[in-house]
Coordinates of C-alpha atoms in Angstrom, one line a residue:
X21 CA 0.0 0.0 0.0
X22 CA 1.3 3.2 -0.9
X23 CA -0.4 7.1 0.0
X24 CA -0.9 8.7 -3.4
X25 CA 0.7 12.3 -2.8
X26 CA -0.8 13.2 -5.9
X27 CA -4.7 13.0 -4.3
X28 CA -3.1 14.7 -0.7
X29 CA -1.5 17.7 -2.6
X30 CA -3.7 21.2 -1.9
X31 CA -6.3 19.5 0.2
X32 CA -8.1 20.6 3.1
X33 CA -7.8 18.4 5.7
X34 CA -9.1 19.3 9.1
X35 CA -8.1 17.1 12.1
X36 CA -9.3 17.1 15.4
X37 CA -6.7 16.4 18.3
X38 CA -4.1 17.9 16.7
X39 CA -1.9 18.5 19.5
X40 CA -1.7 15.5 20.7
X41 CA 0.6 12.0 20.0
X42 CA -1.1 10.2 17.3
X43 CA -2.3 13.9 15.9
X44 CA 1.4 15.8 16.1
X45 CA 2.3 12.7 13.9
X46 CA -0.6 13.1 11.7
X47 CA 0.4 16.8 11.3
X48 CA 3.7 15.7 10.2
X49 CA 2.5 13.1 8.0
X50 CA -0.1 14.8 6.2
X51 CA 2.5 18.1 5.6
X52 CA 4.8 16.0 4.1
X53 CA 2.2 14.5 1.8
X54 CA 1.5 18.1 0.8
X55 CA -2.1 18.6 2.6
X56 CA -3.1 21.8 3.8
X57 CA -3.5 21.3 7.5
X58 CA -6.0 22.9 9.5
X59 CA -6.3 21.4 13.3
X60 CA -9.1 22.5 16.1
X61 CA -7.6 20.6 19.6
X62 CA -7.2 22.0 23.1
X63 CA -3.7 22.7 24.1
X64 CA -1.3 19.9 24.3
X65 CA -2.4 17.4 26.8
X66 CA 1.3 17.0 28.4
X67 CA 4.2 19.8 29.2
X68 CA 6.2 18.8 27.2
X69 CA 4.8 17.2 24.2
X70 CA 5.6 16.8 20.8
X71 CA 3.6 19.7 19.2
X72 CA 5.4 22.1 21.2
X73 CA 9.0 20.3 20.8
X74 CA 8.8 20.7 17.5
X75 CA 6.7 23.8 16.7
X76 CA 3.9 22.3 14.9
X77 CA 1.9 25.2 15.2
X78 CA 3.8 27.0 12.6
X79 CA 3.2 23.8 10.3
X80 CA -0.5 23.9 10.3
X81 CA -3.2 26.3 11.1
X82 CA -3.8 25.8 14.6
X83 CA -7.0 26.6 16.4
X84 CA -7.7 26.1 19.8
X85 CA -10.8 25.3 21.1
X86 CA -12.8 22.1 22.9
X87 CA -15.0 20.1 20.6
X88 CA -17.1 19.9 23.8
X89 CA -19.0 23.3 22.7
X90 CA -21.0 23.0 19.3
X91 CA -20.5 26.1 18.4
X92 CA -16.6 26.2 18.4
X93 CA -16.6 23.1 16.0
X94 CA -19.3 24.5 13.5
X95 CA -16.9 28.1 13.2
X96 CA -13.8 25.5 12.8
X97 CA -15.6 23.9 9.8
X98 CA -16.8 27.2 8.6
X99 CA -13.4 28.8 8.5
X100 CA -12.1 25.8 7.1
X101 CA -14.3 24.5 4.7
X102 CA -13.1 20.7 4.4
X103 CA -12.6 18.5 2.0
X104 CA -11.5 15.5 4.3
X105 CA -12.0 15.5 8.1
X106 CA -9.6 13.1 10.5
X107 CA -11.8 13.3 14.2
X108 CA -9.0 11.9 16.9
X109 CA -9.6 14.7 19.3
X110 CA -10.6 12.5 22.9
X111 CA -10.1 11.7 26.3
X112 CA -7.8 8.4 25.6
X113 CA -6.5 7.0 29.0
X114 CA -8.2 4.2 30.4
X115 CA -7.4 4.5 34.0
X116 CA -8.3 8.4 33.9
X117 CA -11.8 7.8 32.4
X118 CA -12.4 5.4 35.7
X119 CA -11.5 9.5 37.7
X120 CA -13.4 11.3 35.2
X121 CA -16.7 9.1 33.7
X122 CA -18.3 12.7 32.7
X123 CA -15.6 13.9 31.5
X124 CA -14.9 10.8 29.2
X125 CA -18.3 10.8 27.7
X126 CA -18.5 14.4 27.2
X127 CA -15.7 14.8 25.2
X128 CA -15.7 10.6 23.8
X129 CA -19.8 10.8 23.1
X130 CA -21.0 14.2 22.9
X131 CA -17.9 15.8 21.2
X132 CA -18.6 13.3 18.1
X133 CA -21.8 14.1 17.7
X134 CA -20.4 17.6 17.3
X135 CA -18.4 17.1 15.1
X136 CA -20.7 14.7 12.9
X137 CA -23.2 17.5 13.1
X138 CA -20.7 19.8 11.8
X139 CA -20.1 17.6 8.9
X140 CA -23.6 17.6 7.5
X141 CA -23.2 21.1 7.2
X142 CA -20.1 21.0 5.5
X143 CA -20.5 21.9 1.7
X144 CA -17.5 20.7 0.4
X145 CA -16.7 17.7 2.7
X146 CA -16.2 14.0 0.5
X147 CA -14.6 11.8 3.4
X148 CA -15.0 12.0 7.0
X149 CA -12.5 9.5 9.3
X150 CA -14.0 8.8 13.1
X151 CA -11.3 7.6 15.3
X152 CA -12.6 5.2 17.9
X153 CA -10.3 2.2 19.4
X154 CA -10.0 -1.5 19.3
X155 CA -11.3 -0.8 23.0
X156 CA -14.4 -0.3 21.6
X157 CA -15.0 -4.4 21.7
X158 CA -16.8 -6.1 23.6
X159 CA -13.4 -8.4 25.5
X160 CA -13.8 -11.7 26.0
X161 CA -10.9 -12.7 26.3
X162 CA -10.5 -14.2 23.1
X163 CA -6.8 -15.5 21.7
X164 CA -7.9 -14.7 18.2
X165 CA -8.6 -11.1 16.5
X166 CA -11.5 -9.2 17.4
X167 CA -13.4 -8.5 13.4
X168 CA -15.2 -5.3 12.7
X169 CA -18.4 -7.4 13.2
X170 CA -17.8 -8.9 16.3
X171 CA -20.2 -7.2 19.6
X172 CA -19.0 -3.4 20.7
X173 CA -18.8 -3.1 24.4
X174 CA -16.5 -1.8 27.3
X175 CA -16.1 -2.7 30.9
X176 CA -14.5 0.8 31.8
X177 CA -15.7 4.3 30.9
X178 CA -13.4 4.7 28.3
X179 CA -13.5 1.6 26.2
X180 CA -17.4 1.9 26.5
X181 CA -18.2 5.7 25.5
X182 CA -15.2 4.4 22.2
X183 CA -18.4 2.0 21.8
X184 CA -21.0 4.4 22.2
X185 CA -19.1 6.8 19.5
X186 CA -19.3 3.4 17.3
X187 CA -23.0 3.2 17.7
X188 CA -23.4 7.2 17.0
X189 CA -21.1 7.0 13.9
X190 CA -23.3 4.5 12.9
X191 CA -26.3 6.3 13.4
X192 CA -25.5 9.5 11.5
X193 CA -24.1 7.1 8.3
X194 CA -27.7 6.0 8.1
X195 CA -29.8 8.9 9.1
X196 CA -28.4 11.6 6.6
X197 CA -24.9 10.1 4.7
X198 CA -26.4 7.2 3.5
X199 CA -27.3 6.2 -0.1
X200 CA -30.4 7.5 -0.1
X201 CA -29.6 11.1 2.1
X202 CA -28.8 14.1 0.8
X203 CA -25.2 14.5 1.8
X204 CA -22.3 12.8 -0.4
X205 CA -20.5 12.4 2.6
X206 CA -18.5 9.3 2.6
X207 CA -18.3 8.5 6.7
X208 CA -16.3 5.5 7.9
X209 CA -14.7 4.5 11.3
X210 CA -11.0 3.3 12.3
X211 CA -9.9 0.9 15.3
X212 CA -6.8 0.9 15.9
X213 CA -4.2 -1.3 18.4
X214 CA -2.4 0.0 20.9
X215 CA -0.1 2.6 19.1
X216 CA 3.6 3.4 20.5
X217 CA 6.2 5.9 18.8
X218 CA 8.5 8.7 20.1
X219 CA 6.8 12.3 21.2
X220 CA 4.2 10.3 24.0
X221 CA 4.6 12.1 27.1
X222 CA 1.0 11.0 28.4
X223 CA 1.2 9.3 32.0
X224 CA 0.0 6.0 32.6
X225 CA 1.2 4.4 29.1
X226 CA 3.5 2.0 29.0
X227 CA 6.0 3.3 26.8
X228 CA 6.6 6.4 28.0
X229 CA 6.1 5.8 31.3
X230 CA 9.4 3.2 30.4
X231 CA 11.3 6.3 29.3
X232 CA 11.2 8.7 32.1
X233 CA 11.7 5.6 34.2
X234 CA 14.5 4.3 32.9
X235 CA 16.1 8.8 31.4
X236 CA 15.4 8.6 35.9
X237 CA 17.3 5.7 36.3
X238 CA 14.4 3.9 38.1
X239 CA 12.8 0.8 37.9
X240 CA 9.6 0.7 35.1
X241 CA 6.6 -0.6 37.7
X242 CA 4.5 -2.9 35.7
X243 CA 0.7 -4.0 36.5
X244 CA 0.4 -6.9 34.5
X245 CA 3.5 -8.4 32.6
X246 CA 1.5 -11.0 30.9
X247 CA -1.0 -8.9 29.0
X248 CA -1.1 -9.2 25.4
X249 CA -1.9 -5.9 23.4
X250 CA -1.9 -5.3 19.1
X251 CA 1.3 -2.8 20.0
X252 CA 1.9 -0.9 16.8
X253 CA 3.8 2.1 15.8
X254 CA 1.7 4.8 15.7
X255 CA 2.7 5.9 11.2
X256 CA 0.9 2.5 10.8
X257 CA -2.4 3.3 11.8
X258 CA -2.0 6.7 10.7
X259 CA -1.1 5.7 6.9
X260 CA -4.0 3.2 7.4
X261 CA -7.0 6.6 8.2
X262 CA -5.0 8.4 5.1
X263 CA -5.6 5.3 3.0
X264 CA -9.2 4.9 4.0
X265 CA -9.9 8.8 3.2
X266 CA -8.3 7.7 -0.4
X267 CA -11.0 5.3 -1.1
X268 CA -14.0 6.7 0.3
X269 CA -13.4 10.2 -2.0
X270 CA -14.3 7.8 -4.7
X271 CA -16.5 4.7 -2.5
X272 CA -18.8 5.6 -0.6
X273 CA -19.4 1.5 -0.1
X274 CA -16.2 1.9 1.9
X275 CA -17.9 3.9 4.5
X276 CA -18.4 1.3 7.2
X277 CA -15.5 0.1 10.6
X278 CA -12.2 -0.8 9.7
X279 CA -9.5 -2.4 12.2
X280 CA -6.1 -1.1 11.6
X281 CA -3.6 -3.7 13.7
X282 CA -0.7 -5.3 13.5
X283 CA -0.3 -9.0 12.2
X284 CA -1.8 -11.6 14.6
X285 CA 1.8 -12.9 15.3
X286 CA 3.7 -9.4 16.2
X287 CA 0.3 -9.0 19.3
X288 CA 3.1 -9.3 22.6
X289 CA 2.8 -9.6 26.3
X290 CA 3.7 -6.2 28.0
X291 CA 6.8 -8.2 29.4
X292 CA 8.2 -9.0 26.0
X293 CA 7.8 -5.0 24.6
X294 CA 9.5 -3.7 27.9
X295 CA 12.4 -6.7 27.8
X296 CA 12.6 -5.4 24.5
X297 CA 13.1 -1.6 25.7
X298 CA 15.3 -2.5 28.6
X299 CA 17.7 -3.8 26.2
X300 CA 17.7 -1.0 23.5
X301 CA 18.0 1.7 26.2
X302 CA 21.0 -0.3 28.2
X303 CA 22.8 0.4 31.4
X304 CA 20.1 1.4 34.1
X305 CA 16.9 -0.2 32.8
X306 CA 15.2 -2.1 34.7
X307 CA 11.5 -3.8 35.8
X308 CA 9.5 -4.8 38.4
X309 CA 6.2 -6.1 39.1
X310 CA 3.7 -3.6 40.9
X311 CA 1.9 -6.1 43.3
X312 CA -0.9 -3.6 44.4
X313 CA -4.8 -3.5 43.6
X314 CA -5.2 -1.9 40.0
X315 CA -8.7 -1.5 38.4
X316 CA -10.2 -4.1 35.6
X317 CA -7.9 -4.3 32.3
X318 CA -8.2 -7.1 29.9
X319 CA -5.9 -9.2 30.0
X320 CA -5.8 -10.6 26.0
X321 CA -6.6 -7.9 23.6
X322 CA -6.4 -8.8 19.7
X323 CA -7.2 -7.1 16.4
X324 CA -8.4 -9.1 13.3
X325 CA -7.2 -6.4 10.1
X326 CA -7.8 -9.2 7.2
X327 CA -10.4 -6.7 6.0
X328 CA -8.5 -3.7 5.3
X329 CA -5.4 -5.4 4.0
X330 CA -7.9 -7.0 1.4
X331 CA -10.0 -4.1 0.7
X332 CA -7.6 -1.3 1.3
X333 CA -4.1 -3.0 0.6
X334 CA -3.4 -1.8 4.1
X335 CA -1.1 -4.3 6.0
X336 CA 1.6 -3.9 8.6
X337 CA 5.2 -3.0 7.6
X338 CA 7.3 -2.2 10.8
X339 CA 7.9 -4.8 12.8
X340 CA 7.2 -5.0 16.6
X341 CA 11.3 -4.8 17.6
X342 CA 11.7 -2.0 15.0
X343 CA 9.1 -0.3 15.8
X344 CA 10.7 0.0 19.7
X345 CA 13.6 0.7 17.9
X346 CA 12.6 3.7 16.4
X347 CA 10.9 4.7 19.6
X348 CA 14.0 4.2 21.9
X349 CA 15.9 6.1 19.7
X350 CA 13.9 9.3 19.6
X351 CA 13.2 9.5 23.8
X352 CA 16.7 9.1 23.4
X353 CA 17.3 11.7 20.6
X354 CA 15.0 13.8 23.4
X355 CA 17.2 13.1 25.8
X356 CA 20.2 13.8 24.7
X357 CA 18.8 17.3 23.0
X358 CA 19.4 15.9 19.7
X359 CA 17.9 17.7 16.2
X360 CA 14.9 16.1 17.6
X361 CA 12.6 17.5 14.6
X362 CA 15.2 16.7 11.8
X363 CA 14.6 12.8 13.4
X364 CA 11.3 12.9 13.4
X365 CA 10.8 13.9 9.6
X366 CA 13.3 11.7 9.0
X367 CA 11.2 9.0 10.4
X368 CA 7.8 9.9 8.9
X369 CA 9.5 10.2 5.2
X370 CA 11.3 7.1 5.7
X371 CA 7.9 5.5 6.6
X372 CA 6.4 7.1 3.3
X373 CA 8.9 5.8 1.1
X374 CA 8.8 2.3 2.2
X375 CA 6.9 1.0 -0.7

């Protein structure tokens, strides 16, 4: 699968969440492609984070402003006027939403209703992306891959209102961009594994809560070595949204839920990724097991992504150990005070040119 620059040159792309992990990369991605990048996100969710490391404001235009309010995200899409909208913007920590339920389905629920109600009104909108998880499954501890059909459901606040959003995608696709509304919207949804890459500063995740462990020369506490988790780095899923918003411009039959995961063989326990980072990083890194009371997490979480590597020629093409290499090496680019964004373009173009 390769992104066709040719479609991405000129085109107005607004992405919600922009200043966050998986949206700094997106920023990166889609400027290099030759978008025209227009985000609407609330300040960056971490001091430091990547957008500010690397000045992505001055890449893009960036708006500020909280997809909770209706009103903010119809003037975005006004200013804008978009041809393709990426929504990522969300409250994306698992053990926060279990501190903050309301907050979590405000911004999870309510802020993509927003924004799907924004989209009807958009004139010149073709292909609309909703970001959701592969949290959004109903876990049953199943050692295969969850499939796009398979029951949505969450135990935990988070990985049920990432459900919810699934049901209210769902909902708007029928009501008014389906084949017999008036809008030629083409509206899909994207599930994606658990993504890991340099420029994460978010606490409570387990790569970069291994990095300021081990830049502290601490011990990484882990909760649960033996979970398995569809680790990815985060350009895969990424290219895999981009690709999608290719196909629906031109099929709207494409405009259904699409899992964007690694192969079933490169899914890994939470002890092999961090054996993995302890030895990249070297002298001083270290693990032990946190024996305290934790809330609920699943303990065997798979994605099945047969149908977007058919459909989409989407398919996996770092593997797991190179995709911890590449995030080792930027915290440690960080670090060190490296040319931190020269690394990370570097990164991103080598990624595009892998075909």
């Amino acid at each position: 699968m390769g992104l066709n620059r040719s479609f991405w040159t000129g085109r107005r792309v607004l992405v919600t969440g922009h200043t966050g992990f998986k949206g700094s990369w997106l920023t990166l991605m889609l400027q290099a492609l030759g978008a025209k990048v227009h985000g609407l996100a609330l300040d960056p969710p971490t001091a430091p984070s990547m957008f500010d490391l690397l000045g992505l404001a001055s890449v893009c235009d960036h708006r500020v402003g909280d997809i909770r309010d209706l009103a903010t995200v119809e003037a975005a899409f006004a200013a804008v006027d978009p041809e393709i909208v990426i929504h990522m913007a969300a409250q994306p920590l698992v053990r926060f939403s279990y501190d903050d339920p309301v907050g979590t389905y405000a911004t999870n629920v309510m802020g993509t209703v927003h924004v799907l109600d924004a989209c009807r009104r958009a004139p010149n909108l073709r292909a609309a992306v909703m970001i959701t998880t592969d949290k959004c499954y109903q876990n049953n501890g199943w050692v295969w891959g969850y499939r796009e059909t398979d029951r949505l459901g969450g135990a935990d606040p988070y990985s049920n209102s990432k459900a919810a959003c699934e049901l209210v995608v769902d909902a708007y696709r029928q009501s008014y961009f389906g084949a017999a509304a008036p809008h030629r919207v083409a509206l899909a949804s994207a599930r994606a594994g658990n993504v890991i890459g340099g420029g994460d500063f978010a606490l409570d995740r387990l790569v970069p809560d291994a990095m300021r462990a081990f830049a502290a020369g601490q011990s990484l506490m882990i909760r649960n070595p033996l979970s398995v988790r569809p680790w990815q780095h985060v350009l895969e899923p990424l290219a895999g949204y981009l690709r999608l918003a290719e196909v629906l411009w031109d099929n709207p039959d494409a405009a259904t839920g699409w899992n964007f995961g690694p192969r079933p063989d490169e899914s890994a326990s939470v002890e092999r990724v961090v054996d993995t980072l302890v030895g990249l990083w070297g002298e001083g890194a270290a693990w032990v097991q946190d024996a305290a009371e934790h809330p609920h997490e699943a303990a065997t979480l798979k994605l099945d992504s047969t149908k977007a590597a058919i459909e989409l020629g989407w398919q996996q093409r770092l593997p797991l150990e190179e995709a911890l290499r590449l995030t080792s090496a930027w915290y440690a680019c960080y670090h060190q005070h490296g040319a931190l964004e020269r690394l990370t373009r570097d990164q991103v173009e080598t990624y595009l040119g892998l075909d």
